[in-house]
Amino acid sequence: QVPGGAARRDVAVVSLSLAGFTLDGAMPVVGRAVVVHEGGSARVGCGVITPSTAEVVLMGAYPGYSGSLKVGGVLALQDSAAGLSISGTLTGLEGNVTGGWHIHSGSSCDSSTGVFGHYFTPGTPDAWIPVKYTSDLKGVAVVSETMAGYSLYTSDMLPVFGRTVVVHELDSKNKAGCGVIGGAFGVRQATVTTAAYPGYTGSDNVKAFGVLTQTPDNQGLGIGLTITGLPPNSTGGWHI
């Protein structure tokens, strides 16, 4: 078994490197399945690792935040024909609420002075005001948004690479979470989103969203994974 990170309600956060595995070289994992187990036995989640050109945001606490929330999660951003596509999972939120999340114009979560305000063209409507998450009873929100006029890198389409993502508490101005978009030039990566394991008939609704990156020397594999819907305070396996 590969141990998960610290539990946050029904959420497990995984971060590790696996020596000897690669995305598409020796011991390749692209195209293979990620399986999540319940309590080390029943297989409850399954998803296929697919190549991705997305840039990644690993969410953490907003600098100086002193509230009770412990915001985490992983977001993936990539260009689409309709604009910038943003998807992923936010965790550690208040349960069963709606709140704001936005891309800001700053480039650092080390200090609140580096986050700045909402990122949009001055003199135009703020496109981020209506963007909201809706959490479940356990404080988990799956987000999926396409922002027209934005891109990862294109200069005349409001490029977002290197800028900050901010998550707010329940419909308030209190900022609880922060992450920086990208930051790993030239690192190949893939994403995985799991659904129910085929034939699973249990009551848990386990889902996972993860990002896999190739180390610069091509000798290892970095994995960031957020698993939701798990039994509280439990330990179980997850494997490729």
XYZ file of N, CA, C and O in Angstrom, residues 40-228:
756
model
N -8.138 -0.832 2.089
C -7.156 -1.808 1.655
C -7.731 -3.032 0.983
O -7.009 -3.967 0.668
N -9.052 -3.059 0.762
C -9.653 -4.250 0.169
C -10.465 -3.915 -1.073
O -9.965 -4.014 -2.195
N -11.733 -3.514 -0.911
C -12.612 -3.307 -2.061
C -12.097 -2.192 -2.963
O -11.627 -1.157 -2.495
N -12.161 -2.404 -4.265
C -11.792 -1.394 -5.237
C -12.993 -0.474 -5.460
O -14.051 -0.913 -5.906
N -12.836 0.820 -5.151
C -13.969 1.737 -5.174
C -13.836 2.843 -6.219
O -14.813 3.533 -6.516
N -12.642 3.054 -6.788
C -12.460 4.111 -7.778
C -11.513 3.685 -8.875
O -10.589 2.907 -8.655
N -11.748 4.204 -10.087
C -10.900 3.830 -11.218
C -10.892 4.946 -12.249
O -11.933 5.557 -12.514
N -9.714 5.231 -12.822
C -9.591 6.223 -13.880
C -8.354 5.958 -14.702
O -7.408 5.313 -14.235
N -8.350 6.449 -15.944
C -7.245 6.215 -16.868
C -6.376 7.466 -16.950
O -6.885 8.589 -17.058
N -5.044 7.287 -16.887
C -4.090 8.386 -16.995
C -3.989 8.802 -18.460
O -3.666 7.986 -19.324
N -4.278 10.068 -18.749
C -4.279 10.553 -20.125
C -3.313 11.721 -20.280
O -3.169 12.533 -19.366
N -2.645 11.834 -21.429
C -1.733 12.961 -21.644
C -2.466 14.288 -21.527
O -3.646 14.400 -21.858
N -1.774 15.299 -21.041
C -2.395 16.602 -20.819
C -1.387 17.709 -21.078
O -0.207 17.581 -20.772
N -1.892 18.804 -21.616
C -1.080 20.008 -21.770
C -1.450 21.055 -20.727
O -1.045 22.210 -20.816
N -2.208 20.649 -19.718
C -2.700 21.589 -18.723
C -1.584 22.095 -17.816
O -0.599 21.402 -17.567
N -1.764 23.315 -17.324
C -0.956 23.834 -16.236
C -1.715 23.570 -14.937
O -2.942 23.559 -14.913
N -0.972 23.384 -13.851
C -1.554 22.873 -12.618
C -1.480 23.913 -11.513
O -0.534 24.690 -11.427
N -2.503 23.910 -10.659
C -2.513 24.720 -9.440
C -2.687 23.789 -8.247
O -3.655 23.027 -8.194
N -1.757 23.836 -7.310
C -1.904 23.129 -6.047
C -2.335 24.149 -4.998
O -1.591 25.072 -4.671
N -3.535 23.995 -4.482
C -4.097 24.990 -3.581
C -3.619 24.775 -2.141
O -3.417 23.652 -1.689
N -3.429 25.887 -1.435
C -3.065 25.869 -0.024
C -3.692 27.057 0.664
O -4.589 27.715 0.129
N -3.223 27.365 1.858
C -3.797 28.458 2.634
C -3.441 29.813 2.039
O -2.340 30.004 1.507
N -4.356 30.762 2.139
C -4.075 32.134 1.740
C -3.103 32.735 2.743
O -3.216 32.497 3.948
N -2.124 33.508 2.286
C -1.120 34.056 3.221
C -1.768 34.913 4.307
O -2.524 35.836 4.017
N -1.482 34.563 5.571
C -2.012 35.299 6.700
C -3.403 34.894 7.118
O -3.944 35.444 8.095
N -4.012 33.920 6.429
C -5.368 33.492 6.787
C -5.379 32.854 8.172
O -4.556 31.992 8.480
N -6.320 33.283 9.019
C -6.380 32.793 10.402
C -7.708 32.130 10.720
O -7.990 31.868 11.889
N -8.525 31.857 9.704
C -9.808 31.213 9.932
C -9.692 29.720 10.152
O -8.588 29.168 10.259
N -10.826 29.060 10.161
C -10.878 27.634 10.493
C -10.748 26.714 9.280
O -10.548 25.512 9.442
N -10.843 27.244 8.066
C -10.799 26.394 6.881
C -9.370 25.983 6.550
O -8.419 26.716 6.836
N -9.227 24.811 5.954
C -7.935 24.317 5.489
C -8.075 23.966 4.012
O -8.183 22.804 3.628
N -8.073 25.000 3.182
C -8.339 24.826 1.750
C -7.175 24.100 1.087
O -6.005 24.404 1.319
N -7.513 23.118 0.267
C -6.546 22.387 -0.526
C -7.172 22.019 -1.851
O -8.242 22.504 -2.218
N -6.503 21.143 -2.588
C -7.049 20.675 -3.851
C -6.110 20.892 -5.021
O -5.030 21.464 -4.884
N -6.538 20.416 -6.180
C -5.757 20.503 -7.411
C -6.660 21.014 -8.525
O -7.780 20.530 -8.701
N -6.169 21.998 -9.293
C -6.872 22.492 -10.471
C -5.981 22.321 -11.690
O -4.756 22.413 -11.591
N -6.602 22.067 -12.841
C -5.886 21.969 -14.107
C -6.466 22.990 -15.076
O -7.687 23.105 -15.208
N -5.598 23.738 -15.748
C -6.019 24.784 -16.678
C -5.435 24.494 -18.049
O -4.238 24.205 -18.182
N -6.268 24.584 -19.094
C -5.781 24.391 -20.449
C -6.641 25.178 -21.432
O -7.801 25.508 -21.137
N -6.047 25.488 -22.570
C -6.752 26.254 -23.592
C -7.766 25.375 -24.311
O -7.552 24.176 -24.525
N -8.894 25.991 -24.679
C -9.905 25.321 -25.488
C -10.426 26.317 -26.514
O -10.105 27.509 -26.468
N -11.247 25.826 -27.448
C -11.775 26.705 -28.490
C -12.642 27.816 -27.897
O -12.751 28.903 -28.475
N -13.242 27.565 -26.738
C -14.136 28.544 -26.126
C -13.431 29.451 -25.126
O -14.053 30.360 -24.571
N -12.132 29.208 -24.866
C -11.413 30.011 -23.892
C -10.588 29.148 -22.966
O -10.194 28.037 -23.322
N -10.347 29.639 -21.761
C -9.543 28.915 -20.781
C -10.426 27.948 -19.999
O -11.386 28.351 -19.343
N -10.086 26.668 -20.063
C -10.836 25.634 -19.354
C -10.174 25.349 -18.009
O -8.973 25.072 -17.953
N -10.945 25.427 -16.932
C -10.432 25.212 -15.576
C -11.270 24.128 -14.922
O -12.505 24.226 -14.866
N -10.616 23.086 -14.419
C -11.351 22.010 -13.758
C -10.518 21.447 -12.627
O -9.293 21.588 -12.601
N -11.193 20.810 -11.686
C -10.489 20.194 -10.569
C -11.354 20.100 -9.333
O -12.590 20.204 -9.395
N -10.691 19.915 -8.193
C -11.383 19.701 -6.919
C -10.803 20.622 -5.857
O -9.592 20.700 -5.691
N -11.695 21.293 -5.132
C -11.315 22.092 -3.968
C -11.770 21.368 -2.712
O -12.883 20.825 -2.666
N -10.942 21.347 -1.687
C -11.268 20.662 -0.445
C -11.087 21.599 0.741
O -10.532 22.692 0.619
N -11.566 21.151 1.909
C -11.390 21.919 3.137
C -12.275 23.138 3.233
O -12.012 24.041 4.028
N -13.359 23.190 2.453
C -14.271 24.316 2.460
C -15.339 24.134 3.535
O -15.463 23.063 4.141
N -16.137 25.180 3.756
C -17.324 25.015 4.577
C -18.289 24.073 3.869
O -18.333 24.009 2.647
N -19.076 23.332 4.615
C -19.977 22.361 4.027
C -21.250 22.968 3.495
O -21.877 23.814 4.143
N -21.619 22.547 2.282
C -22.901 22.900 1.688
C -23.073 24.413 1.541
O -24.100 24.981 1.925
N -22.067 25.084 0.994
C -22.128 26.531 0.797
C -21.686 26.884 -0.617
O -21.159 26.052 -1.356
N -21.903 28.129 -0.972
C -21.435 28.684 -2.236
C -20.481 29.826 -1.944
O -20.753 30.659 -1.067
N -19.357 29.865 -2.637
C -18.374 30.917 -2.429
C -17.647 31.235 -3.713
O -17.767 30.525 -4.715
N -16.863 32.300 -3.685
C -16.159 32.727 -4.874
C -14.773 32.122 -5.010
O -14.121 31.805 -4.023
N -14.340 31.934 -6.235
C -12.943 31.583 -6.526
C -12.570 32.299 -7.820
O -13.367 32.403 -8.740
N -11.368 32.837 -7.848
C -11.006 33.730 -8.938
C -9.523 33.630 -9.262
O -8.726 33.250 -8.411
N -9.162 34.004 -10.473
C -7.761 34.218 -10.818
C -7.429 35.686 -10.541
O -8.154 36.586 -10.974
N -6.358 35.912 -9.792
C -5.904 37.260 -9.474
C -4.683 37.603 -10.315
O -4.041 36.729 -10.890
N -4.340 38.874 -10.358
C -3.270 39.333 -11.249
C -1.879 39.182 -10.648
O -0.880 39.349 -11.352
N -1.777 38.854 -9.356
C -0.477 38.679 -8.729
C 0.167 37.360 -9.102
O -0.420 36.514 -9.793
N 1.397 37.159 -8.604
C 2.159 35.970 -8.999
C 2.786 35.246 -7.814
O 3.698 34.446 -7.993
N 2.302 35.493 -6.589
C 2.888 34.840 -5.428
C 1.844 34.676 -4.332
O 1.032 35.569 -4.090
N 1.904 33.510 -3.659
C 1.077 33.263 -2.483
C 1.908 33.334 -1.206
O 1.441 32.945 -0.131
N 3.147 33.803 -1.308
C 4.005 33.912 -0.129
C 3.574 35.050 0.785
O 3.775 34.999 1.998
N 3.000 36.093 0.202
C 2.545 37.253 0.964
C 1.283 37.796 0.307
O 1.140 37.726 -0.923
N 0.385 38.354 1.114
C -0.856 38.886 0.557
C -0.595 40.032 -0.415
O -1.405 40.293 -1.309
N 0.539 40.696 -0.273
C 0.855 41.796 -1.180
C 1.199 41.302 -2.583
O 1.222 42.089 -3.528
N 1.479 40.010 -2.729
C 1.818 39.466 -4.036
C 0.649 38.873 -4.784
O 0.805 38.395 -5.907
N -0.564 38.905 -4.178
C -1.733 38.282 -4.804
C -2.475 39.266 -5.708
O -2.988 38.905 -6.760
N -2.574 40.521 -5.295
C -3.258 41.579 -6.045
C -4.761 41.282 -6.169
O -5.304 40.424 -5.475
N -5.430 41.985 -7.096
C -6.871 41.853 -7.265
C -7.245 40.965 -8.432
O -6.401 40.349 -9.070
N -8.562 40.906 -8.713
C -9.061 40.078 -9.808
C -8.348 40.435 -11.118
O -8.054 41.603 -11.388
N -8.124 39.423 -11.940
C -7.391 39.584 -13.193
C -8.381 39.749 -14.344
O -9.039 38.793 -14.775
N -8.521 40.976 -14.837
C -9.359 41.253 -15.991
C -8.887 42.572 -16.598
O -8.107 43.314 -15.989
N -9.353 42.862 -17.804
C -8.931 44.070 -18.489
C -9.590 45.294 -17.864
O -10.820 45.345 -17.763
N -8.809 46.277 -17.412
C -9.402 47.488 -16.832
C -10.376 48.158 -17.803
O -10.153 48.188 -19.009
N -11.471 48.644 -17.257
C -12.473 49.294 -18.082
C -13.519 48.366 -18.635
O -14.452 48.805 -19.322
N -13.374 47.061 -18.365
C -14.363 46.065 -18.790
C -14.987 45.426 -17.554
O -14.436 45.517 -16.459
N -16.137 44.764 -17.691
C -16.749 44.095 -16.533
C -15.826 43.024 -15.947
O -15.091 42.358 -16.672
N -15.866 42.890 -14.623
C -15.072 41.883 -13.933
C -15.698 40.509 -14.169
O -16.749 40.173 -13.604
N -15.031 39.687 -15.000
C -15.590 38.382 -15.363
C -15.600 37.397 -14.216
O -16.256 36.348 -14.294
N -14.879 37.689 -13.119
C -14.754 36.728 -12.036
C -15.833 36.854 -10.965
O -16.005 35.955 -10.136
N -16.574 37.952 -10.960
C -17.590 38.154 -9.920
C -18.614 37.021 -9.881
O -18.964 36.526 -8.800
N -19.133 36.547 -11.030
C -20.147 35.482 -10.956
C -19.586 34.073 -10.790
O -20.357 33.115 -10.660
N -18.259 33.903 -10.786
C -17.681 32.557 -10.725
C -17.737 32.051 -9.282
O -17.179 32.653 -8.376
N -18.408 30.909 -9.077
C -18.627 30.374 -7.734
C -18.325 28.875 -7.687
O -18.379 28.183 -8.695
N -18.009 28.401 -6.496
C -18.003 26.962 -6.217
C -19.211 26.653 -5.354
O -19.741 27.529 -4.653
N -19.665 25.416 -5.385
C -20.701 24.933 -4.475
C -20.192 23.661 -3.824
O -19.927 22.674 -4.515
N -20.011 23.694 -2.516
C -19.436 22.548 -1.808
C -20.526 21.573 -1.383
O -21.705 21.930 -1.266
N -20.100 20.332 -1.140
C -21.033 19.358 -0.587
C -20.996 19.438 0.935
O -20.347 20.318 1.516
N -21.703 18.534 1.594
C -21.802 18.594 3.052
C -20.457 18.422 3.740
O -20.280 18.825 4.888
N -19.493 17.834 3.027
C -18.185 17.583 3.620
C -17.135 18.605 3.188
O -15.949 18.403 3.401
N -17.573 19.681 2.557
C -16.639 20.749 2.216
C -15.812 20.507 0.971
O -14.747 21.087 0.818
N -16.291 19.680 0.051
C -15.598 19.394 -1.204
C -16.384 20.006 -2.358
O -17.610 19.869 -2.421
N -15.688 20.678 -3.268
C -16.336 21.270 -4.437
C -15.601 20.853 -5.699
O -14.383 20.996 -5.784
N -16.322 20.325 -6.665
C -15.784 20.037 -7.985
C -16.084 21.244 -8.866
O -17.246 21.642 -9.003
N -15.054 21.852 -9.436
C -15.249 23.050 -10.243
C -14.942 22.767 -11.701
O -14.058 21.971 -12.028
N -15.685 23.414 -12.568
C -15.477 23.299 -14.007
C -15.975 24.597 -14.634
O -17.162 24.909 -14.555
N -15.066 25.351 -15.225
C -15.412 26.670 -15.740
C -14.602 26.934 -17.005
O -13.432 26.558 -17.096
N -15.226 27.563 -17.987
C -14.521 28.015 -19.184
C -14.647 29.520 -19.272
O -15.757 30.059 -19.286
N -13.499 30.206 -19.304
C -13.469 31.666 -19.286
C -13.075 32.195 -20.666
O -11.925 32.060 -21.105
N -14.039 32.776 -21.383
C -13.776 33.349 -22.700
C -12.839 34.541 -22.572
O -12.928 35.324 -21.621
N -11.922 34.674 -23.530
C -11.003 35.795 -23.533
C -9.738 35.573 -22.733
O -8.847 36.426 -22.739
N -9.645 34.437 -22.042
C -8.455 34.093 -21.266
C -7.717 32.935 -21.938
O -8.305 32.153 -22.685
N -6.429 32.809 -21.657
C -5.622 31.726 -22.205
C -4.493 31.415 -21.232
O -4.293 32.125 -20.243
N -3.746 30.361 -21.530
C -2.577 30.047 -20.711
C -1.425 31.001 -20.991
O -0.809 31.539 -20.071
N -1.127 31.231 -22.283
C 0.089 31.972 -22.618
C -0.105 33.082 -23.648
O 0.791 33.905 -23.803
N -1.211 33.117 -24.382
C -1.385 34.051 -25.496
C -1.530 35.479 -24.982
O -2.460 35.775 -24.219
N -0.657 36.366 -25.426
C -0.558 37.693 -24.826
C -1.802 38.542 -25.016
O -2.136 39.369 -24.166
N -2.521 38.378 -26.140
C -3.693 39.214 -26.374
C -4.982 38.554 -25.894
O -6.075 38.997 -26.225
N -4.856 37.507 -25.078
C -6.040 36.835 -24.528
C -5.908 36.657 -23.008
O -6.267 35.622 -22.464
N -5.399 37.668 -22.326
C -5.248 37.628 -20.879
C -4.577 36.330 -20.418
O -5.222 35.451 -19.847
N -3.279 36.171 -20.637
C -2.572 34.946 -20.223
C -2.534 34.812 -18.706
O -2.295 35.788 -17.989
N -2.755 33.596 -18.216
C -2.869 33.383 -16.771
C -1.679 32.642 -16.177
O -1.585 32.522 -14.944
N -0.778 32.135 -16.993
C 0.331 31.351 -16.452
C 1.131 32.184 -15.453
O 1.515 33.321 -15.711
N 1.391 31.612 -14.275
C 2.157 32.285 -13.244
C 1.337 33.160 -12.326
O 1.873 33.694 -11.345
N 0.047 33.312 -12.601
C -0.797 34.143 -11.748
C -1.440 33.302 -10.647
O -1.283 32.082 -10.610
N -2.146 33.963 -9.737
C -2.659 33.292 -8.547
C -4.140 32.946 -8.678
O -4.902 33.648 -9.347
N -4.524 31.855 -8.030
C -5.930 31.476 -7.878
C -6.285 31.648 -6.407
O -5.565 31.176 -5.525
N -7.398 32.322 -6.127
C -7.815 32.620 -4.758
C -9.198 32.029 -4.511
O -10.093 32.135 -5.355
N -9.370 31.400 -3.345
C -10.654 30.835 -2.928
C -11.144 31.577 -1.691
O -10.385 31.796 -0.745
N -12.423 31.966 -1.707
C -13.020 32.723 -0.610
C -13.859 31.820 0.291
O -14.327 30.759 -0.128
N -14.083 32.285 1.510
C -15.064 31.669 2.384
C -16.464 31.928 1.827
O -16.638 32.583 0.805
N -17.471 31.434 2.543
C -18.867 31.571 2.134
C -19.216 33.013 1.779
O -19.259 33.889 2.641
N -19.441 33.251 0.476
C -19.899 34.547 -0.031
C -19.363 35.737 0.748
O -20.104 36.637 1.157
N -18.080 35.744 1.013
C -17.486 36.838 1.775
C -16.206 37.294 1.110
O -15.716 36.691 0.156
N -15.642 38.368 1.641
C -14.384 38.871 1.125
C -13.186 38.185 1.773
O -12.044 38.440 1.399
N -13.429 37.321 2.771
C -12.330 36.626 3.439
C -11.707 35.609 2.487
O -12.377 34.700 2.005
N -10.421 35.749 2.232
C -9.703 34.841 1.340
C -9.098 33.715 2.163
O -8.335 33.957 3.088
N -9.427 32.460 1.810
C -8.990 31.316 2.609
C -7.973 30.446 1.897
O -7.213 29.726 2.542
N -7.947 30.455 0.547
C -7.052 29.579 -0.200
C -6.324 30.320 -1.298
O -6.824 31.312 -1.834
N -5.124 29.817 -1.638
C -4.318 30.470 -2.670
C -3.417 29.438 -3.346
O -2.921 28.505 -2.699
N -3.201 29.600 -4.646
C -2.278 28.748 -5.389
C -1.768 29.488 -6.611
O -2.411 30.430 -7.090
N -0.616 29.079 -7.127
C -0.004 29.713 -8.295
C -0.131 28.790 -9.499
O 0.140 27.583 -9.404
N -0.528 29.339 -10.629
C -0.746 28.561 -11.848
C 0.600 28.200 -12.481
O 1.389 29.082 -12.829
N 0.861 26.910 -12.626
C 2.073 26.443 -13.309
C 3.313 26.625 -12.465
O 3.316 26.449 -11.265
N 4.426 26.934 -13.136
C 5.685 27.131 -12.426
C 6.727 26.075 -12.724
O 7.818 26.119 -12.176
N 6.411 25.102 -13.601
C 7.371 24.048 -13.930
C 7.554 24.003 -15.443
O 6.947 23.214 -16.135
N 8.387 24.891 -15.970
C 8.590 24.972 -17.420
C 9.178 23.672 -17.959
O 10.136 23.138 -17.419
N 8.588 23.188 -19.029
C 9.161 22.069 -19.754
C 8.933 20.700 -19.135
O 9.411 19.705 -19.663
N 8.210 20.606 -18.020
C 7.965 19.310 -17.400
C 6.731 18.688 -18.030
O 5.658 19.265 -18.004
N 6.889 17.503 -18.585
C 5.743 16.821 -19.169
C 4.833 16.311 -18.066
O 5.282 15.938 -16.990
N 3.536 16.273 -18.339
C 2.603 15.886 -17.290
C 1.348 15.243 -17.863
O 1.083 15.307 -19.053
N 0.592 14.621 -16.979
C -0.669 13.981 -17.335
C -1.621 14.157 -16.169
O -1.205 14.481 -15.054
N -2.915 13.973 -16.430
C -3.914 14.078 -15.380
C -4.727 12.793 -15.317
O -4.777 12.018 -16.273
N -5.385 12.574 -14.193
C -6.276 11.432 -14.033
C -7.485 11.852 -13.211
O -7.347 12.571 -12.222
N -8.667 11.467 -13.668
C -9.911 11.680 -12.935
C -10.598 10.332 -12.799
O -10.830 9.656 -13.801
N -10.918 9.925 -11.581
C -11.519 8.610 -11.380
C -13.018 8.712 -11.153
O -13.523 9.728 -10.670
N -13.713 7.645 -11.502
C -15.129 7.453 -11.197
C -15.250 6.132 -10.447
O -14.249 5.555 -10.029
N -16.458 5.655 -10.261
C -16.658 4.402 -9.534
C -15.961 3.244 -10.239
O -15.958 3.158 -11.477
N -15.363 2.355 -9.465
C -14.725 1.169 -10.032
C -15.810 0.294 -10.657
O -16.910 0.141 -10.095
N -15.551 -0.313 -11.842
C -16.581 -1.110 -12.510
C -17.085 -2.247 -11.633
O -16.307 -3.032 -11.103
N -18.397 -2.275 -11.447
C -19.020 -3.323 -10.643
C -19.102 -3.015 -9.158
O -19.693 -3.790 -8.401
N -18.525 -1.887 -8.713
C -18.584 -1.543 -7.284
C -20.019 -1.227 -6.889
O -20.705 -0.442 -7.537
N -20.509 -1.837 -5.798
C -21.900 -1.666 -5.367
C -22.017 -1.082 -3.966
O -23.098 -1.035 -3.399
N -20.906 -0.626 -3.402
C -20.948 -0.045 -2.060
C -21.567 1.340 -2.044
O -21.978 1.877 -3.079
N -21.613 1.942 -0.869
C -22.297 3.222 -0.691
C -21.374 4.432 -0.830
O -21.848 5.566 -0.937
N -20.059 4.233 -0.813
C -19.135 5.368 -0.882
C -19.016 5.893 -2.312
O -18.924 5.124 -3.266
N -19.019 7.200 -2.440
C -18.881 7.849 -3.745
C -17.470 8.414 -3.856
O -17.245 9.614 -3.757
N -16.496 7.529 -4.053
C -15.083 7.916 -4.054
C -14.678 8.426 -5.426
O -14.921 7.785 -6.439
N -14.043 9.616 -5.430
C -13.537 10.201 -6.669
C -12.129 10.724 -6.411
O -11.773 11.045 -5.285
N -11.340 10.794 -7.469
C -9.984 11.330 -7.341
C -9.660 12.176 -8.560
O -10.133 11.899 -9.667
N -8.860 13.202 -8.322
C -8.313 14.015 -9.411
C -6.841 14.187 -9.128
O -6.455 14.569 -8.020
N -5.999 13.875 -10.106
C -4.563 13.930 -9.860
C -3.780 14.404 -11.060
O -4.265 14.390 -12.194
N -2.562 14.836 -10.780
C -1.635 15.287 -11.802
C -0.333 14.522 -11.643
O 0.169 14.369 -10.522
N 0.215 14.016 -12.747
C 1.461 13.267 -12.739
C 2.469 14.026 -13.587
O 2.167 14.432 -14.711
N 3.658 14.239 -13.061
C 4.675 14.996 -13.772
C 5.956 14.185 -13.900
O 6.313 13.423 -12.999
N 6.624 14.372 -15.025
C 7.919 13.723 -15.269
C 9.020 14.563 -14.639
O 9.037 15.786 -14.800
N 9.919 13.958 -13.905
C 11.030 14.711 -13.345
C 11.957 15.168 -14.469
O 12.044 14.530 -15.521
N 12.662 16.294 -14.292
C 13.509 16.820 -15.374
C 14.555 15.831 -15.879
O 14.936 15.875 -17.042
N 15.034 14.928 -15.013
C 16.050 13.967 -15.440
C 15.453 12.682 -16.014
O 16.172 11.742 -16.324
N 14.098 12.650 -16.123
C 13.390 11.486 -16.666
C 13.621 10.220 -15.856
O 13.459 9.103 -16.364
N 13.972 10.355 -14.588
C 14.253 9.190 -13.757
C 13.161 8.905 -12.725
O 13.286 7.966 -11.952
N 12.121 9.718 -12.697
C 11.084 9.515 -11.688
C 9.774 10.153 -12.088
O 9.668 10.836 -13.108
N 8.775 9.939 -11.252
C 7.423 10.392 -11.520
C 6.886 11.086 -10.278
O 6.897 10.519 -9.184
N 6.441 12.335 -10.427
C 5.818 13.047 -9.325
C 4.307 12.937 -9.422
O 3.733 13.040 -10.513
N 3.639 12.713 -8.296
C 2.200 12.494 -8.279
C 1.554 13.399 -7.239
O 1.973 13.423 -6.085
N 0.544 14.148 -7.644
C -0.291 14.909 -6.721
C -1.731 14.476 -6.909
O -2.264 14.521 -8.020
N -2.377 14.013 -5.852
C -3.689 13.378 -5.967
C -4.594 13.832 -4.830
O -4.162 13.910 -3.679
N -5.840 14.181 -5.156
C -6.854 14.487 -4.149
C -7.975 13.470 -4.280
O -8.589 13.355 -5.339
N -8.235 12.723 -3.220
C -9.265 11.684 -3.208
C -10.378 12.118 -2.267
O -10.121 12.448 -1.109
N -11.612 12.121 -2.747
C -12.751 12.519 -1.927
C -13.759 11.385 -1.809
O -13.714 10.410 -2.556
